[in-house]
């Protein structure tokens, strides 16, 4: 257990079987690895099922808590703004990840020139069309403003 098979877990994230991806993400939650960040984010962007994507959310949070998620908030916000996530459930899942305290701290501590809070606000005002996602974005913006 001291030397988890990180490379194999990262490779498993690309498996076509959603259960394999889910279990790999769950293992990476317990054993975070910097090299796993992009493959985990790719699952959020992809066509995987809800259980696999939810496991990825927990894994990404664990990575951020361990200090391995540098720039994660900016990447997630760019994914949101890009329009790549057509499914409102995927956008909602991404916003829930942005609401995690460790990710909110990244947003608050980001350089001013990134304008992450403004990007969230602008996306909410101009692009988001799902009321549930808008409500969660409003909550996130309120939380960010109260810190």
CSV table of C-alpha atoms in Angstrom, one decimal:
chain,number,residue,atom,x,y,z
A,1,UNK,CA,0.0,0.0,0.0
A,2,UNK,CA,2.9,2.3,0.4
A,3,UNK,CA,3.6,2.2,-3.4
A,4,UNK,CA,0.2,2.2,-5.2
A,5,UNK,CA,0.3,1.4,-8.9
A,6,UNK,CA,-0.3,5.0,-9.9
A,7,UNK,CA,0.7,4.5,-13.6
A,8,UNK,CA,-1.8,1.6,-14.0
A,9,UNK,CA,-4.5,3.6,-12.2
A,10,UNK,CA,-4.0,6.5,-14.6
A,11,UNK,CA,-4.1,4.1,-17.6
A,12,UNK,CA,-7.3,2.6,-16.2
A,13,UNK,CA,-9.0,6.0,-16.4
A,14,UNK,CA,-9.0,5.7,-20.2
A,15,UNK,CA,-10.8,2.3,-20.1
A,16,UNK,CA,-14.1,2.1,-22.0
A,17,UNK,CA,-15.7,0.4,-19.0
A,18,UNK,CA,-17.2,3.0,-16.8
A,19,UNK,CA,-16.8,0.8,-13.7
A,20,UNK,CA,-13.1,0.5,-14.3
A,21,UNK,CA,-12.8,4.3,-14.6
A,22,UNK,CA,-14.9,4.7,-11.5
A,23,UNK,CA,-12.8,2.3,-9.4
A,24,UNK,CA,-9.5,3.9,-10.7
A,25,UNK,CA,-10.8,7.4,-9.7
A,26,UNK,CA,-11.8,6.0,-6.3
A,27,UNK,CA,-8.3,4.6,-5.9
A,28,UNK,CA,-6.7,7.9,-7.0
A,29,UNK,CA,-8.8,9.7,-4.4
A,30,UNK,CA,-6.9,7.6,-1.8
A,31,UNK,CA,-3.6,7.9,-3.5
A,32,UNK,CA,-3.5,11.3,-5.4
A,33,UNK,CA,-0.9,11.8,-8.1
A,34,UNK,CA,-0.1,14.9,-10.0
A,35,UNK,CA,0.0,13.0,-13.3
A,36,UNK,CA,-3.6,12.0,-12.8
A,37,UNK,CA,-5.1,15.5,-12.9
A,38,UNK,CA,-5.6,15.8,-16.6
A,39,UNK,CA,-6.9,12.3,-17.2
A,40,UNK,CA,-9.4,12.9,-14.4
A,41,UNK,CA,-10.5,16.2,-15.9
A,42,UNK,CA,-10.9,14.4,-19.2
A,43,UNK,CA,-13.5,12.1,-17.7
A,44,UNK,CA,-15.5,15.0,-16.6
A,45,UNK,CA,-15.5,16.3,-20.2
A,46,UNK,CA,-16.3,12.9,-21.7
A,47,UNK,CA,-19.3,10.7,-22.1
A,48,UNK,CA,-18.8,8.6,-19.0
A,49,UNK,CA,-21.7,7.7,-16.7
A,50,UNK,CA,-22.7,9.7,-13.6
A,51,UNK,CA,-21.1,7.3,-11.1
A,52,UNK,CA,-17.7,7.5,-12.7
A,53,UNK,CA,-17.9,11.3,-13.0
A,54,UNK,CA,-18.9,11.6,-9.4
A,55,UNK,CA,-15.9,9.5,-8.4
A,56,UNK,CA,-13.7,11.9,-10.4
A,57,UNK,CA,-15.2,14.9,-8.5
A,58,UNK,CA,-14.1,13.3,-5.2
A,59,UNK,CA,-10.7,12.4,-6.6
A,60,UNK,CA,-10.1,15.9,-7.9
A,61,UNK,CA,-11.1,17.4,-4.6
A,62,UNK,CA,-8.6,15.0,-2.8
A,63,UNK,CA,-5.9,16.1,-5.2
A,64,UNK,CA,-6.6,19.7,-4.5
A,65,UNK,CA,-6.5,19.1,-0.8
A,66,UNK,CA,-3.1,17.5,-1.1
A,67,UNK,CA,-1.8,20.5,-3.0
A,68,UNK,CA,-1.7,18.8,-6.4
A,69,UNK,CA,-4.6,20.7,-8.0
A,70,UNK,CA,-2.7,23.9,-8.9
A,71,UNK,CA,-4.7,25.8,-11.5
A,72,UNK,CA,-7.6,23.4,-11.2
A,73,UNK,CA,-10.1,26.1,-10.6
A,74,UNK,CA,-9.1,28.0,-13.7
A,75,UNK,CA,-9.2,24.9,-15.8
A,76,UNK,CA,-12.7,24.0,-14.5
A,77,UNK,CA,-14.0,27.5,-15.2
A,78,UNK,CA,-12.6,27.5,-18.7
A,79,UNK,CA,-14.3,24.1,-19.3
A,80,UNK,CA,-17.5,25.6,-18.1
A,81,UNK,CA,-17.2,28.7,-20.3
A,82,UNK,CA,-16.1,26.7,-23.4
A,83,UNK,CA,-19.5,25.1,-23.9
A,84,UNK,CA,-17.9,21.6,-24.1
A,85,UNK,CA,-20.3,20.4,-21.4
A,86,UNK,CA,-23.6,20.1,-23.2
A,87,UNK,CA,-25.3,18.1,-20.4
A,88,UNK,CA,-26.6,20.3,-17.5
A,89,UNK,CA,-25.8,17.4,-15.1
A,90,UNK,CA,-22.1,17.7,-16.1
A,91,UNK,CA,-22.1,21.5,-15.6
A,92,UNK,CA,-23.9,21.1,-12.3
A,93,UNK,CA,-21.3,18.5,-11.2
A,94,UNK,CA,-18.5,20.9,-12.2
A,95,UNK,CA,-20.1,23.8,-10.3
A,96,UNK,CA,-20.4,21.5,-7.2
A,97,UNK,CA,-16.6,20.9,-7.5
A,98,UNK,CA,-16.0,24.7,-7.7
A,99,UNK,CA,-18.0,25.1,-4.5
A,100,UNK,CA,-15.6,22.9,-2.5
A,101,UNK,CA,-13.7,25.0,0.0
A,102,UNK,CA,-10.3,24.1,-1.4
A,103,UNK,CA,-11.3,25.1,-4.9
A,104,UNK,CA,-13.0,28.3,-3.7
A,105,UNK,CA,-9.7,29.2,-2.0
A,106,UNK,CA,-7.9,28.7,-5.3
A,107,UNK,CA,-10.4,31.1,-6.9
A,108,UNK,CA,-9.9,33.7,-4.2
A,109,UNK,CA,-6.1,33.4,-4.2
A,110,UNK,CA,-5.8,33.5,-8.0
A,111,UNK,CA,-4.0,36.4,-9.6
A,112,UNK,CA,-6.3,39.3,-10.4
A,113,UNK,CA,-5.5,39.2,-14.1
A,114,UNK,CA,-7.2,35.8,-14.3
A,115,UNK,CA,-10.6,37.3,-13.3
A,116,UNK,CA,-12.0,34.0,-12.2
A,117,UNK,CA,-14.9,35.3,-10.2
A,118,UNK,CA,-15.9,37.6,-13.1
A,119,UNK,CA,-15.6,34.7,-15.5
A,120,UNK,CA,-18.1,32.7,-13.4
A,121,UNK,CA,-20.4,35.7,-13.2
A,122,UNK,CA,-20.2,36.4,-16.9
A,123,UNK,CA,-20.8,32.7,-17.8
A,124,UNK,CA,-23.8,32.7,-15.5
A,125,UNK,CA,-25.3,35.9,-17.0
A,126,UNK,CA,-24.6,35.2,-20.7
A,127,UNK,CA,-24.3,31.5,-21.4
A,128,UNK,CA,-25.9,29.3,-18.8
A,129,UNK,CA,-29.5,28.3,-19.6
A,130,UNK,CA,-30.3,25.7,-16.9
A,131,UNK,CA,-32.1,27.2,-13.9
A,132,UNK,CA,-30.6,24.6,-11.5
A,133,UNK,CA,-27.0,25.4,-12.7
A,134,UNK,CA,-27.7,29.1,-12.4
A,135,UNK,CA,-28.9,28.7,-8.8
A,136,UNK,CA,-25.7,26.8,-7.9
A,137,UNK,CA,-23.6,29.4,-9.6
A,138,UNK,CA,-25.4,32.1,-7.7
A,139,UNK,CA,-24.7,30.2,-4.5
A,140,UNK,CA,-21.0,29.9,-5.5
A,141,UNK,CA,-20.7,33.6,-6.3
A,142,UNK,CA,-22.3,34.5,-2.9
A,143,UNK,CA,-19.9,32.2,-1.1
A,144,UNK,CA,-16.9,33.8,-3.0
A,145,UNK,CA,-18.1,37.3,-2.1
A,146,UNK,CA,-18.5,36.5,1.6
A,147,UNK,CA,-14.9,35.5,2.1
